[in-house]
Amino acid sequence: LFSPGDPFAGMSLIPAGTFEMGRHVGTGDTDELPLHAVTLDAFYMDIFEVTNEGFAAYLNRSLAEGWVTVTGGVAMQVGGAGQAICDTTGSTAASGIEWSGTAFSARAGREDHPMEYVSWYGSCLYANDRSRQAGLPVCYDETTFACDFSVLGMRLPTEAEWEYAARGGEHAPYFAYPWGDTIDGSQANYLGSGDPFDGTWCCIPESTPVGYYDGGQSPAGVDMANGYGLYDISGNVWEWCHDWYGSTYYSTSPPSNPTGPASGSSRVFRGGSWIEPTSYLRLANRAGVDPANRNATLGLRVLSVRP
């Protein structure tokens, strides 16, 4: 859906506002507390998770510039920090990205599925590519991966921005999930949610196409976009966030536009996936992993600060 002629095509405007971040209902982990007020500026956010097709287009643009190579089936950054970007089917058979030896493509039948097997570094490089395509300044230094939050460009959401957008404006009361405090297989893709491809509702072991639960495709016929028009916020794949993970960060988080701890060993990811139980899909649930990690349940969506 991204269009260089309209850098915010395929994105939803998330209005500025204040919310109480953290777990309001039910049980969870201690890192979801204490509740704390956070005020955020407005921003645009991808309506859908980034697809294999969209990520393959980025890889091909970078290949043409000499910024990507493939080693052992892994797409690698050329120059900068030389980080691993993502797996192709040459390194991981289940990847949605294929490498012919001269070009990248989305694996047949997986074009509109969310990108998986992508590192945090690869996600940042993808965001920089989106900035360049839109004629915007890049946010990430490609050697240090420090983020310049002062520029108008594409980047990963901070953890606070992700949760604020994910809640869709539902603050009175605050819900466990984007639509309420309960969940079933007609609303999201998770472990045991069912098979939306044939309607049998029995444990589909894979991602679904982005936006599948739009009311037109899913068997239940219900549009599950949240209040800001975002799809697959809960389930399908986890989504990388910008922040370093800190289990006690909520106790010291600044009240305005927090960007996470200054350092760490793991980057935050949020939202749950097709292989997790429902407790992981709660909006307050937090997790962190090595930014070099690439796996079958972790993808991305990006945002841009409103001009």
PDB file of C-alpha atoms in Angstrom:
ATOM      1  CA  LEU A   1       0.000   0.000   0.000  1.00  0.00           C
ATOM      2  CA  PHE A   2       2.996   2.329   0.341  1.00  0.00           C
ATOM      3  CA  SER A   3       3.208   4.944  -2.412  1.00  0.00           C
ATOM      4  CA  PRO A   4       6.273   7.184  -2.931  1.00  0.00           C
ATOM      5  CA  GLY A   5       3.887   9.877  -4.194  1.00  0.00           C
ATOM      6  CA  ASP A   6       2.040   9.837  -0.872  1.00  0.00           C
ATOM      7  CA  PRO A   7       4.374   8.879   1.973  1.00  0.00           C
ATOM      8  CA  PHE A   8       1.461   8.366   4.359  1.00  0.00           C
ATOM      9  CA  ALA A   9      -0.634   6.149   2.080  1.00  0.00           C
ATOM     10  CA  GLY A  10      -1.495   2.947   3.911  1.00  0.00           C
ATOM     11  CA  MET A  11      -1.020   4.661   7.269  1.00  0.00           C
ATOM     12  CA  SER A  12      -3.492   5.879   9.873  1.00  0.00           C
ATOM     13  CA  LEU A  13      -3.225   9.176  11.734  1.00  0.00           C
ATOM     14  CA  ILE A  14      -2.965   8.529  15.467  1.00  0.00           C
ATOM     15  CA  PRO A  15      -3.941  11.725  17.311  1.00  0.00           C
ATOM     16  CA  ALA A  16      -1.861  13.262  20.080  1.00  0.00           C
ATOM     17  CA  GLY A  17      -3.055  12.419  23.557  1.00  0.00           C
ATOM     18  CA  THR A  18      -2.450  11.062  27.029  1.00  0.00           C
ATOM     19  CA  PHE A  19      -3.181   7.556  28.296  1.00  0.00           C
ATOM     20  CA  GLU A  20      -2.441   5.317  31.267  1.00  0.00           C
ATOM     21  CA  MET A  21       0.142   2.816  30.044  1.00  0.00           C
ATOM     22  CA  GLY A  22       0.254  -0.675  31.517  1.00  0.00           C
ATOM     23  CA  ARG A  23      -2.060  -3.434  32.720  1.00  0.00           C
ATOM     24  CA  HIS A  24      -5.494  -2.245  33.832  1.00  0.00           C
ATOM     25  CA  VAL A  25      -7.368  -5.549  33.933  1.00  0.00           C
ATOM     26  CA  GLY A  26      -6.662  -9.206  34.611  1.00  0.00           C
ATOM     27  CA  THR A  27      -3.367 -10.833  35.518  1.00  0.00           C
ATOM     28  CA  GLY A  28       0.042 -10.526  33.953  1.00  0.00           C
ATOM     29  CA  ASP A  29       3.710  -9.941  34.641  1.00  0.00           C
ATOM     30  CA  THR A  30       5.190  -7.397  37.025  1.00  0.00           C
ATOM     31  CA  ASP A  31       6.897  -5.556  34.148  1.00  0.00           C
ATOM     32  CA  GLU A  32       3.433  -4.329  33.062  1.00  0.00           C
ATOM     33  CA  LEU A  33       3.217  -2.147  36.165  1.00  0.00           C
ATOM     34  CA  PRO A  34       3.000   0.443  37.597  1.00  0.00           C
ATOM     35  CA  LEU A  35       0.350   2.186  35.559  1.00  0.00           C
ATOM     36  CA  HIS A  36       1.733   5.537  34.481  1.00  0.00           C
ATOM     37  CA  ALA A  37       0.475   8.470  32.447  1.00  0.00           C
ATOM     38  CA  VAL A  38       2.145   9.004  29.070  1.00  0.00           C
ATOM     39  CA  THR A  39       1.577  11.926  26.702  1.00  0.00           C
ATOM     40  CA  LEU A  40       2.431  11.437  23.026  1.00  0.00           C
ATOM     41  CA  ASP A  41       2.618  13.628  19.951  1.00  0.00           C
ATOM     42  CA  ALA A  42       0.537  12.666  16.911  1.00  0.00           C
ATOM     43  CA  PHE A  43       1.980  10.213  14.382  1.00  0.00           C
ATOM     44  CA  TYR A  44       1.102   8.119  11.358  1.00  0.00           C
ATOM     45  CA  MET A  45       1.255   4.320  11.690  1.00  0.00           C
ATOM     46  CA  ASP A  46       1.037   1.486   9.165  1.00  0.00           C
ATOM     47  CA  ILE A  47      -2.489   0.107   9.012  1.00  0.00           C
ATOM     48  CA  PHE A  48      -1.110  -3.357   8.240  1.00  0.00           C
ATOM     49  CA  GLU A  49       1.971  -5.274   9.260  1.00  0.00           C
ATOM     50  CA  VAL A  50       4.710  -5.108   6.615  1.00  0.00           C
ATOM     51  CA  THR A  51       4.248  -7.909   4.088  1.00  0.00           C
ATOM     52  CA  ASN A  52       6.745 -10.228   2.424  1.00  0.00           C
ATOM     53  CA  GLU A  53       6.047  -8.484  -0.876  1.00  0.00           C
ATOM     54  CA  GLY A  54       6.760  -5.057   0.595  1.00  0.00           C
ATOM     55  CA  PHE A  55       9.944  -6.216   2.273  1.00  0.00           C
ATOM     56  CA  ALA A  56      11.198  -7.948  -0.897  1.00  0.00           C
ATOM     57  CA  ALA A  57      10.755  -4.639  -2.763  1.00  0.00           C
ATOM     58  CA  TYR A  58      12.969  -2.917  -0.179  1.00  0.00           C
ATOM     59  CA  LEU A  59      15.603  -5.659  -0.498  1.00  0.00           C
ATOM     60  CA  ASN A  60      15.695  -5.292  -4.273  1.00  0.00           C
ATOM     61  CA  ARG A  61      16.098  -1.515  -4.046  1.00  0.00           C
ATOM     62  CA  SER A  62      18.955  -1.955  -1.601  1.00  0.00           C
ATOM     63  CA  LEU A  63      20.497  -4.671  -3.761  1.00  0.00           C
ATOM     64  CA  ALA A  64      20.547  -2.273  -6.710  1.00  0.00           C
ATOM     65  CA  GLU A  65      22.380   0.279  -4.540  1.00  0.00           C
ATOM     66  CA  GLY A  66      24.904  -2.288  -3.365  1.00  0.00           C
ATOM     67  CA  TRP A  67      23.653  -2.138   0.220  1.00  0.00           C
ATOM     68  CA  VAL A  68      22.608  -5.799   0.508  1.00  0.00           C
ATOM     69  CA  THR A  69      24.281  -9.103  -0.182  1.00  0.00           C
ATOM     70  CA  VAL A  70      23.307 -12.718   0.542  1.00  0.00           C
ATOM     71  CA  THR A  71      25.507 -15.048   2.563  1.00  0.00           C
ATOM     72  CA  GLY A  72      24.384 -18.577   3.326  1.00  0.00           C
ATOM     73  CA  GLY A  73      20.858 -17.615   2.387  1.00  0.00           C
ATOM     74  CA  VAL A  74      20.793 -14.677   4.836  1.00  0.00           C
ATOM     75  CA  ALA A  75      20.315 -11.144   3.491  1.00  0.00           C
ATOM     76  CA  MET A  76      23.146  -9.087   4.985  1.00  0.00           C
ATOM     77  CA  GLN A  77      23.728  -5.349   5.282  1.00  0.00           C
ATOM     78  CA  VAL A  78      26.659  -4.126   3.186  1.00  0.00           C
ATOM     79  CA  GLY A  79      28.538  -1.324   4.898  1.00  0.00           C
ATOM     80  CA  GLY A  80      27.394   0.256   8.122  1.00  0.00           C
ATOM     81  CA  ALA A  81      27.286  -2.298  10.919  1.00  0.00           C
ATOM     82  CA  GLY A  82      27.095  -5.272   8.532  1.00  0.00           C
ATOM     83  CA  GLN A  83      24.106  -6.741  10.348  1.00  0.00           C
ATOM     84  CA  ALA A  84      21.958  -9.701   9.278  1.00  0.00           C
ATOM     85  CA  ILE A  85      18.699  -8.341   7.855  1.00  0.00           C
ATOM     86  CA  CYS A  86      16.506 -11.384   7.310  1.00  0.00           C
ATOM     87  CA  ASP A  87      16.428 -15.015   6.301  1.00  0.00           C
ATOM     88  CA  THR A  88      15.485 -16.206   2.844  1.00  0.00           C
ATOM     89  CA  THR A  89      14.317 -19.717   1.967  1.00  0.00           C
ATOM     90  CA  GLY A  90      17.988 -20.480   1.349  1.00  0.00           C
ATOM     91  CA  SER A  91      18.691 -20.293   5.088  1.00  0.00           C
ATOM     92  CA  THR A  92      15.226 -21.013   6.531  1.00  0.00           C
ATOM     93  CA  ALA A  93      12.760 -22.953   4.413  1.00  0.00           C
ATOM     94  CA  ALA A  94       9.755 -21.321   6.090  1.00  0.00           C
ATOM     95  CA  SER A  95      10.863 -17.784   5.212  1.00  0.00           C
ATOM     96  CA  GLY A  96       8.514 -15.786   3.009  1.00  0.00           C
ATOM     97  CA  ILE A  97      11.451 -14.302   1.052  1.00  0.00           C
ATOM     98  CA  GLU A  98      13.144 -16.089  -1.860  1.00  0.00           C
ATOM     99  CA  TRP A  99      16.544 -15.329  -3.390  1.00  0.00           C
ATOM    100  CA  SER A 100      17.123 -16.362  -7.005  1.00  0.00           C
ATOM    101  CA  GLY A 101      20.790 -15.456  -7.003  1.00  0.00           C
ATOM    102  CA  THR A 102      20.054 -12.132  -8.669  1.00  0.00           C
ATOM    103  CA  ALA A 103      16.830 -10.854  -7.073  1.00  0.00           C
ATOM    104  CA  PHE A 104      14.533 -11.164  -4.081  1.00  0.00           C
ATOM    105  CA  SER A 105      10.845 -12.060  -4.253  1.00  0.00           C
ATOM    106  CA  ALA A 106       8.001 -13.017  -1.948  1.00  0.00           C
ATOM    107  CA  ARG A 107       7.429 -16.771  -1.816  1.00  0.00           C
ATOM    108  CA  ALA A 108       4.425 -17.785  -3.905  1.00  0.00           C
ATOM    109  CA  GLY A 109       1.251 -17.749  -1.832  1.00  0.00           C
ATOM    110  CA  ARG A 110       2.902 -15.718   0.934  1.00  0.00           C
ATOM    111  CA  GLU A 111       3.007 -12.329  -0.771  1.00  0.00           C
ATOM    112  CA  ASP A 112       0.420 -10.733   1.523  1.00  0.00           C
ATOM    113  CA  HIS A 113       1.492 -12.521   4.691  1.00  0.00           C
ATOM    114  CA  PRO A 114       3.431 -10.543   7.297  1.00  0.00           C
ATOM    115  CA  MET A 115       7.201 -10.428   7.007  1.00  0.00           C
ATOM    116  CA  GLU A 116       8.880 -12.827   9.446  1.00  0.00           C
ATOM    117  CA  TYR A 117      12.460 -13.932  10.139  1.00  0.00           C
ATOM    118  CA  VAL A 118      13.530 -10.275  10.180  1.00  0.00           C
ATOM    119  CA  SER A 119      15.923  -8.806  12.722  1.00  0.00           C
ATOM    120  CA  TRP A 120      15.436  -5.548  14.587  1.00  0.00           C
ATOM    121  CA  TYR A 121      18.323  -4.187  12.521  1.00  0.00           C
ATOM    122  CA  GLY A 122      16.652  -5.262   9.289  1.00  0.00           C
ATOM    123  CA  SER A 123      13.445  -3.596  10.454  1.00  0.00           C
ATOM    124  CA  CYS A 124      15.295  -0.313  11.037  1.00  0.00           C
ATOM    125  CA  LEU A 125      16.937  -0.531   7.604  1.00  0.00           C
ATOM    126  CA  TYR A 126      13.519  -1.136   6.050  1.00  0.00           C
ATOM    127  CA  ALA A 127      12.213   1.976   7.852  1.00  0.00           C
ATOM    128  CA  ASN A 128      15.130   4.016   6.460  1.00  0.00           C
ATOM    129  CA  ASP A 129      14.280   2.773   2.972  1.00  0.00           C
ATOM    130  CA  ARG A 130      10.677   3.888   3.429  1.00  0.00           C
ATOM    131  CA  SER A 131      11.992   7.326   4.427  1.00  0.00           C
ATOM    132  CA  ARG A 132      14.165   7.541   1.318  1.00  0.00           C
ATOM    133  CA  GLN A 133      11.311   6.456  -0.946  1.00  0.00           C
ATOM    134  CA  ALA A 134       9.141   9.180   0.566  1.00  0.00           C
ATOM    135  CA  GLY A 135      11.818  11.851   0.270  1.00  0.00           C
ATOM    136  CA  LEU A 136      12.079  12.101   4.052  1.00  0.00           C
ATOM    137  CA  PRO A 137      15.234  12.139   6.192  1.00  0.00           C
ATOM    138  CA  VAL A 138      16.249   8.773   7.644  1.00  0.00           C
ATOM    139  CA  CYS A 139      15.896   8.213  11.376  1.00  0.00           C
ATOM    140  CA  TYR A 140      18.496   5.484  11.931  1.00  0.00           C
ATOM    141  CA  ASP A 141      22.274   5.752  11.728  1.00  0.00           C
ATOM    142  CA  GLU A 142      23.118   2.542   9.863  1.00  0.00           C
ATOM    143  CA  THR A 143      26.369   1.987  11.760  1.00  0.00           C
ATOM    144  CA  THR A 144      25.317   2.667  15.344  1.00  0.00           C
ATOM    145  CA  PHE A 145      21.548   2.256  14.813  1.00  0.00           C
ATOM    146  CA  ALA A 146      20.964   5.269  17.024  1.00  0.00           C
ATOM    147  CA  CYS A 147      17.625   6.885  16.213  1.00  0.00           C
ATOM    148  CA  ASP A 148      17.188  10.608  15.616  1.00  0.00           C
ATOM    149  CA  PHE A 149      13.707  11.236  16.982  1.00  0.00           C
ATOM    150  CA  SER A 150      13.823  14.880  15.900  1.00  0.00           C
ATOM    151  CA  VAL A 151      13.542  14.185  12.164  1.00  0.00           C
ATOM    152  CA  LEU A 152      10.410  13.559  10.133  1.00  0.00           C
ATOM    153  CA  GLY A 153      11.080  10.054   8.850  1.00  0.00           C
ATOM    154  CA  MET A 154       9.917   6.467   9.157  1.00  0.00           C
ATOM    155  CA  ARG A 155      10.976   4.395  12.160  1.00  0.00           C
ATOM    156  CA  LEU A 156       9.836   1.665  14.489  1.00  0.00           C
ATOM    157  CA  PRO A 157       7.273   2.738  17.087  1.00  0.00           C
ATOM    158  CA  THR A 158       8.391   3.271  20.626  1.00  0.00           C
ATOM    159  CA  GLU A 159       6.796   0.896  23.082  1.00  0.00           C
ATOM    160  CA  ALA A 160       4.544   3.692  24.340  1.00  0.00           C
ATOM    161  CA  GLU A 161       3.497   4.657  20.809  1.00  0.00           C
ATOM    162  CA  TRP A 162       2.745   1.029  19.992  1.00  0.00           C
ATOM    163  CA  GLU A 163       0.503   0.512  23.034  1.00  0.00           C
ATOM    164  CA  TYR A 164      -1.253   3.859  22.595  1.00  0.00           C
ATOM    165  CA  ALA A 165      -2.002   3.107  18.930  1.00  0.00           C
ATOM    166  CA  ALA A 166      -2.930  -0.494  19.714  1.00  0.00           C
ATOM    167  CA  ARG A 167      -5.571   0.586  22.227  1.00  0.00           C
ATOM    168  CA  GLY A 168      -7.315   2.486  19.434  1.00  0.00           C
ATOM    169  CA  GLY A 169      -8.541   5.278  21.680  1.00  0.00           C
ATOM    170  CA  GLU A 170     -10.378   2.898  24.032  1.00  0.00           C
ATOM    171  CA  HIS A 171      -9.525   4.430  27.408  1.00  0.00           C
ATOM    172  CA  ALA A 172     -12.833   4.391  29.278  1.00  0.00           C
ATOM    173  CA  PRO A 173     -12.616   1.641  30.245  1.00  0.00           C
ATOM    174  CA  TYR A 174      -9.201   0.252  29.290  1.00  0.00           C
ATOM    175  CA  PHE A 175      -9.475  -3.200  27.707  1.00  0.00           C
ATOM    176  CA  ALA A 176      -7.217  -6.252  27.711  1.00  0.00           C
ATOM    177  CA  TYR A 177      -7.525  -6.517  23.903  1.00  0.00           C
ATOM    178  CA  PRO A 178      -8.280  -3.868  21.262  1.00  0.00           C
ATOM    179  CA  TRP A 179     -12.004  -4.699  21.296  1.00  0.00           C
ATOM    180  CA  GLY A 180     -12.663  -5.750  24.916  1.00  0.00           C
ATOM    181  CA  ASP A 181     -11.630  -8.122  27.693  1.00  0.00           C
ATOM    182  CA  THR A 182     -12.365 -11.422  25.911  1.00  0.00           C
ATOM    183  CA  ILE A 183     -11.059 -12.990  22.718  1.00  0.00           C
ATOM    184  CA  ASP A 184     -12.037 -15.780  20.329  1.00  0.00           C
ATOM    185  CA  GLY A 185     -10.927 -17.195  17.005  1.00  0.00           C
ATOM    186  CA  SER A 186     -13.106 -14.874  14.942  1.00  0.00           C
ATOM    187  CA  GLN A 187     -11.071 -11.875  16.103  1.00  0.00           C
ATOM    188  CA  ALA A 188      -7.388 -12.760  15.800  1.00  0.00           C
ATOM    189  CA  ASN A 189      -4.863 -15.434  14.820  1.00  0.00           C
ATOM    190  CA  TYR A 190      -3.322 -17.154  17.853  1.00  0.00           C
ATOM    191  CA  LEU A 191      -2.558 -20.635  19.166  1.00  0.00           C
ATOM    192  CA  GLY A 192      -5.771 -22.627  18.883  1.00  0.00           C
ATOM    193  CA  SER A 193      -7.731 -19.798  17.287  1.00  0.00           C
ATOM    194  CA  GLY A 194      -8.829 -21.959  14.384  1.00  0.00           C
ATOM    195  CA  ASP A 195      -8.265 -22.232  10.664  1.00  0.00           C
ATOM    196  CA  PRO A 196      -9.679 -19.136   8.929  1.00  0.00           C
ATOM    197  CA  PHE A 197      -8.718 -20.495   5.518  1.00  0.00           C
ATOM    198  CA  ASP A 198     -11.274 -23.310   5.497  1.00  0.00           C
ATOM    199  CA  GLY A 199     -13.549 -22.410   8.401  1.00  0.00           C
ATOM    200  CA  THR A 200     -12.779 -25.488  10.501  1.00  0.00           C
ATOM    201  CA  TRP A 201     -11.466 -23.386  13.392  1.00  0.00           C
ATOM    202  CA  CYS A 202      -8.872 -25.915  14.438  1.00  0.00           C
ATOM    203  CA  CYS A 203      -5.406 -24.761  15.289  1.00  0.00           C
ATOM    204  CA  ILE A 204      -3.892 -23.098  12.239  1.00  0.00           C
ATOM    205  CA  PRO A 205      -0.090 -23.281  12.588  1.00  0.00           C
ATOM    206  CA  GLU A 206       0.875 -20.253  10.498  1.00  0.00           C
ATOM    207  CA  SER A 207       0.316 -16.559   9.895  1.00  0.00           C
ATOM    208  CA  THR A 208      -2.710 -15.203   8.065  1.00  0.00           C
ATOM    209  CA  PRO A 209      -2.633 -12.536   5.330  1.00  0.00           C
ATOM    210  CA  VAL A 210      -2.416  -9.053   6.805  1.00  0.00           C
ATOM    211  CA  GLY A 211      -5.845  -7.571   7.424  1.00  0.00           C
ATOM    212  CA  TYR A 212      -7.496 -10.965   7.095  1.00  0.00           C
ATOM    213  CA  TYR A 213      -9.981 -10.099   9.845  1.00  0.00           C
ATOM    214  CA  ASP A 214     -11.498  -7.232   7.880  1.00  0.00           C
ATOM    215  CA  GLY A 215     -15.011  -8.629   7.664  1.00  0.00           C
ATOM    216  CA  GLY A 216     -14.719  -9.385   3.966  1.00  0.00           C
ATOM    217  CA  GLN A 217     -12.325 -12.340   4.099  1.00  0.00           C
ATOM    218  CA  SER A 218     -12.709 -13.923   7.525  1.00  0.00           C
ATOM    219  CA  PRO A 219     -15.487 -16.499   8.016  1.00  0.00           C
ATOM    220  CA  ALA A 220     -16.989 -14.553  10.916  1.00  0.00           C
ATOM    221  CA  GLY A 221     -17.568 -11.537   8.668  1.00  0.00           C
ATOM    222  CA  VAL A 222     -16.640  -9.029  11.364  1.00  0.00           C
ATOM    223  CA  ASP A 223     -14.217  -6.153  10.772  1.00  0.00           C
ATOM    224  CA  MET A 224     -11.625  -6.320  13.556  1.00  0.00           C
ATOM    225  CA  ALA A 225      -9.775  -3.062  12.894  1.00  0.00           C
ATOM    226  CA  ASN A 226      -9.229  -1.206  16.144  1.00  0.00           C
ATOM    227  CA  GLY A 227     -10.481   2.318  16.819  1.00  0.00           C
ATOM    228  CA  TYR A 228      -7.639   3.833  14.772  1.00  0.00           C
ATOM    229  CA  GLY A 229      -8.191   1.488  11.829  1.00  0.00           C
ATOM    230  CA  LEU A 230      -5.213  -0.791  12.572  1.00  0.00           C
ATOM    231  CA  TYR A 231      -5.343  -4.535  11.857  1.00  0.00           C
ATOM    232  CA  ASP A 232      -3.600  -7.523  13.484  1.00  0.00           C
ATOM    233  CA  ILE A 233      -2.527  -5.537  16.523  1.00  0.00           C
ATOM    234  CA  SER A 234      -3.180  -8.645  18.613  1.00  0.00           C
ATOM    235  CA  GLY A 235      -1.912 -11.879  17.085  1.00  0.00           C
ATOM    236  CA  ASN A 236      -0.587 -12.935  13.676  1.00  0.00           C
ATOM    237  CA  VAL A 237       3.009 -11.812  14.334  1.00  0.00           C
ATOM    238  CA  TRP A 238       4.763  -9.948  17.111  1.00  0.00           C
ATOM    239  CA  GLU A 239       5.977  -6.480  16.120  1.00  0.00           C
ATOM    240  CA  TRP A 240       9.395  -4.995  16.797  1.00  0.00           C
ATOM    241  CA  CYS A 241       9.466  -1.730  18.766  1.00  0.00           C
ATOM    242  CA  HIS A 242      12.318   0.737  18.988  1.00  0.00           C
ATOM    243  CA  ASP A 243      13.025   0.527  22.735  1.00  0.00           C
ATOM    244  CA  TRP A 244      15.561  -1.410  24.689  1.00  0.00           C
ATOM    245  CA  TYR A 245      13.661  -3.685  27.075  1.00  0.00           C
ATOM    246  CA  GLY A 246      13.723  -2.839  30.774  1.00  0.00           C
ATOM    247  CA  SER A 247      11.699  -4.900  33.244  1.00  0.00           C
ATOM    248  CA  THR A 248      11.410  -1.969  35.684  1.00  0.00           C
ATOM    249  CA  TYR A 249      11.330   0.868  33.140  1.00  0.00           C
ATOM    250  CA  TYR A 250       7.729   1.792  33.925  1.00  0.00           C
ATOM    251  CA  SER A 251       8.858   3.029  37.354  1.00  0.00           C
ATOM    252  CA  THR A 252      11.146   5.663  35.805  1.00  0.00           C
ATOM    253  CA  SER A 253       9.591   6.322  32.401  1.00  0.00           C
ATOM    254  CA  PRO A 254       9.317  10.043  31.570  1.00  0.00           C
ATOM    255  CA  PRO A 255       5.746  11.279  31.130  1.00  0.00           C
ATOM    256  CA  SER A 256       6.171  12.735  27.635  1.00  0.00           C
ATOM    257  CA  ASN A 257       7.212  10.796  24.479  1.00  0.00           C
ATOM    258  CA  PRO A 258       9.316   8.147  26.279  1.00  0.00           C
ATOM    259  CA  THR A 259      11.813   6.277  24.106  1.00  0.00           C
ATOM    260  CA  GLY A 260      12.866   3.508  26.488  1.00  0.00           C
ATOM    261  CA  PRO A 261      16.017   2.808  28.491  1.00  0.00           C
ATOM    262  CA  ALA A 262      19.307   4.306  27.261  1.00  0.00           C
ATOM    263  CA  SER A 263      20.868   0.868  26.820  1.00  0.00           C
ATOM    264  CA  GLY A 264      20.155  -2.816  27.140  1.00  0.00           C
ATOM    265  CA  SER A 265      20.629  -6.239  25.576  1.00  0.00           C
ATOM    266  CA  SER A 266      17.105  -6.896  24.241  1.00  0.00           C
ATOM    267  CA  ARG A 267      14.723  -4.873  22.088  1.00  0.00           C
ATOM    268  CA  VAL A 268      11.009  -4.772  22.856  1.00  0.00           C
ATOM    269  CA  PHE A 269       8.421  -6.617  20.788  1.00  0.00           C
ATOM    270  CA  ARG A 270       4.659  -6.473  21.333  1.00  0.00           C
ATOM    271  CA  GLY A 271       1.328  -7.940  20.251  1.00  0.00           C
ATOM    272  CA  GLY A 272       1.526 -11.728  20.371  1.00  0.00           C
ATOM    273  CA  SER A 273       1.544 -14.120  17.411  1.00  0.00           C
ATOM    274  CA  TRP A 274      -0.057 -17.088  15.697  1.00  0.00           C
ATOM    275  CA  ILE A 275       1.795 -19.526  17.956  1.00  0.00           C
ATOM    276  CA  GLU A 276       1.069 -17.895  21.346  1.00  0.00           C
ATOM    277  CA  PRO A 277      -1.864 -18.365  23.766  1.00  0.00           C
ATOM    278  CA  THR A 278      -4.283 -15.502  24.295  1.00  0.00           C
ATOM    279  CA  SER A 279      -2.511 -14.128  27.382  1.00  0.00           C
ATOM    280  CA  TYR A 280       0.358 -13.038  25.127  1.00  0.00           C
ATOM    281  CA  LEU A 281      -2.030 -11.048  22.910  1.00  0.00           C
ATOM    282  CA  ARG A 282      -3.022  -8.685  25.718  1.00  0.00           C
ATOM    283  CA  LEU A 283      -2.235  -5.042  24.930  1.00  0.00           C
ATOM    284  CA  ALA A 284      -0.201  -4.635  28.126  1.00  0.00           C
ATOM    285  CA  ASN A 285       1.986  -7.697  27.542  1.00  0.00           C
ATOM    286  CA  ARG A 286       5.684  -6.912  27.061  1.00  0.00           C
ATOM    287  CA  ALA A 287       8.679  -8.925  25.899  1.00  0.00           C
ATOM    288  CA  GLY A 288      12.240  -8.418  24.722  1.00  0.00           C
ATOM    289  CA  VAL A 289      14.806 -10.325  22.666  1.00  0.00           C
ATOM    290  CA  ASP A 290      18.266  -9.875  21.156  1.00  0.00           C
ATOM    291  CA  PRO A 291      17.901  -7.404  18.240  1.00  0.00           C
ATOM    292  CA  ALA A 292      19.735  -9.871  15.981  1.00  0.00           C
ATOM    293  CA  ASN A 293      17.026 -12.489  16.559  1.00  0.00           C
ATOM    294  CA  ARG A 294      15.087 -13.707  13.509  1.00  0.00           C
ATOM    295  CA  ASN A 295      12.175 -16.091  13.959  1.00  0.00           C
ATOM    296  CA  ALA A 296       8.872 -17.269  12.528  1.00  0.00           C
ATOM    297  CA  THR A 297       6.649 -15.122  14.744  1.00  0.00           C
ATOM    298  CA  LEU A 298       8.282 -11.679  14.726  1.00  0.00           C
ATOM    299  CA  GLY A 299       7.547  -8.937  12.167  1.00  0.00           C
ATOM    300  CA  LEU A 300       7.046  -5.190  12.032  1.00  0.00           C
ATOM    301  CA  ARG A 301       5.067  -2.107  11.154  1.00  0.00           C
ATOM    302  CA  VAL A 302       6.479   1.426  11.012  1.00  0.00           C
ATOM    303  CA  LEU A 303       5.374   4.953  11.823  1.00  0.00           C
ATOM    304  CA  SER A 304       6.211   8.555  11.044  1.00  0.00           C
ATOM    305  CA  VAL A 305       5.784  11.574  13.267  1.00  0.00           C
ATOM    306  CA  ARG A 306       3.060  13.860  11.942  1.00  0.00           C
ATOM    307  CA  PRO A 307       4.500  16.834  10.006  1.00  0.00           C
TER     308      PRO A 307
END
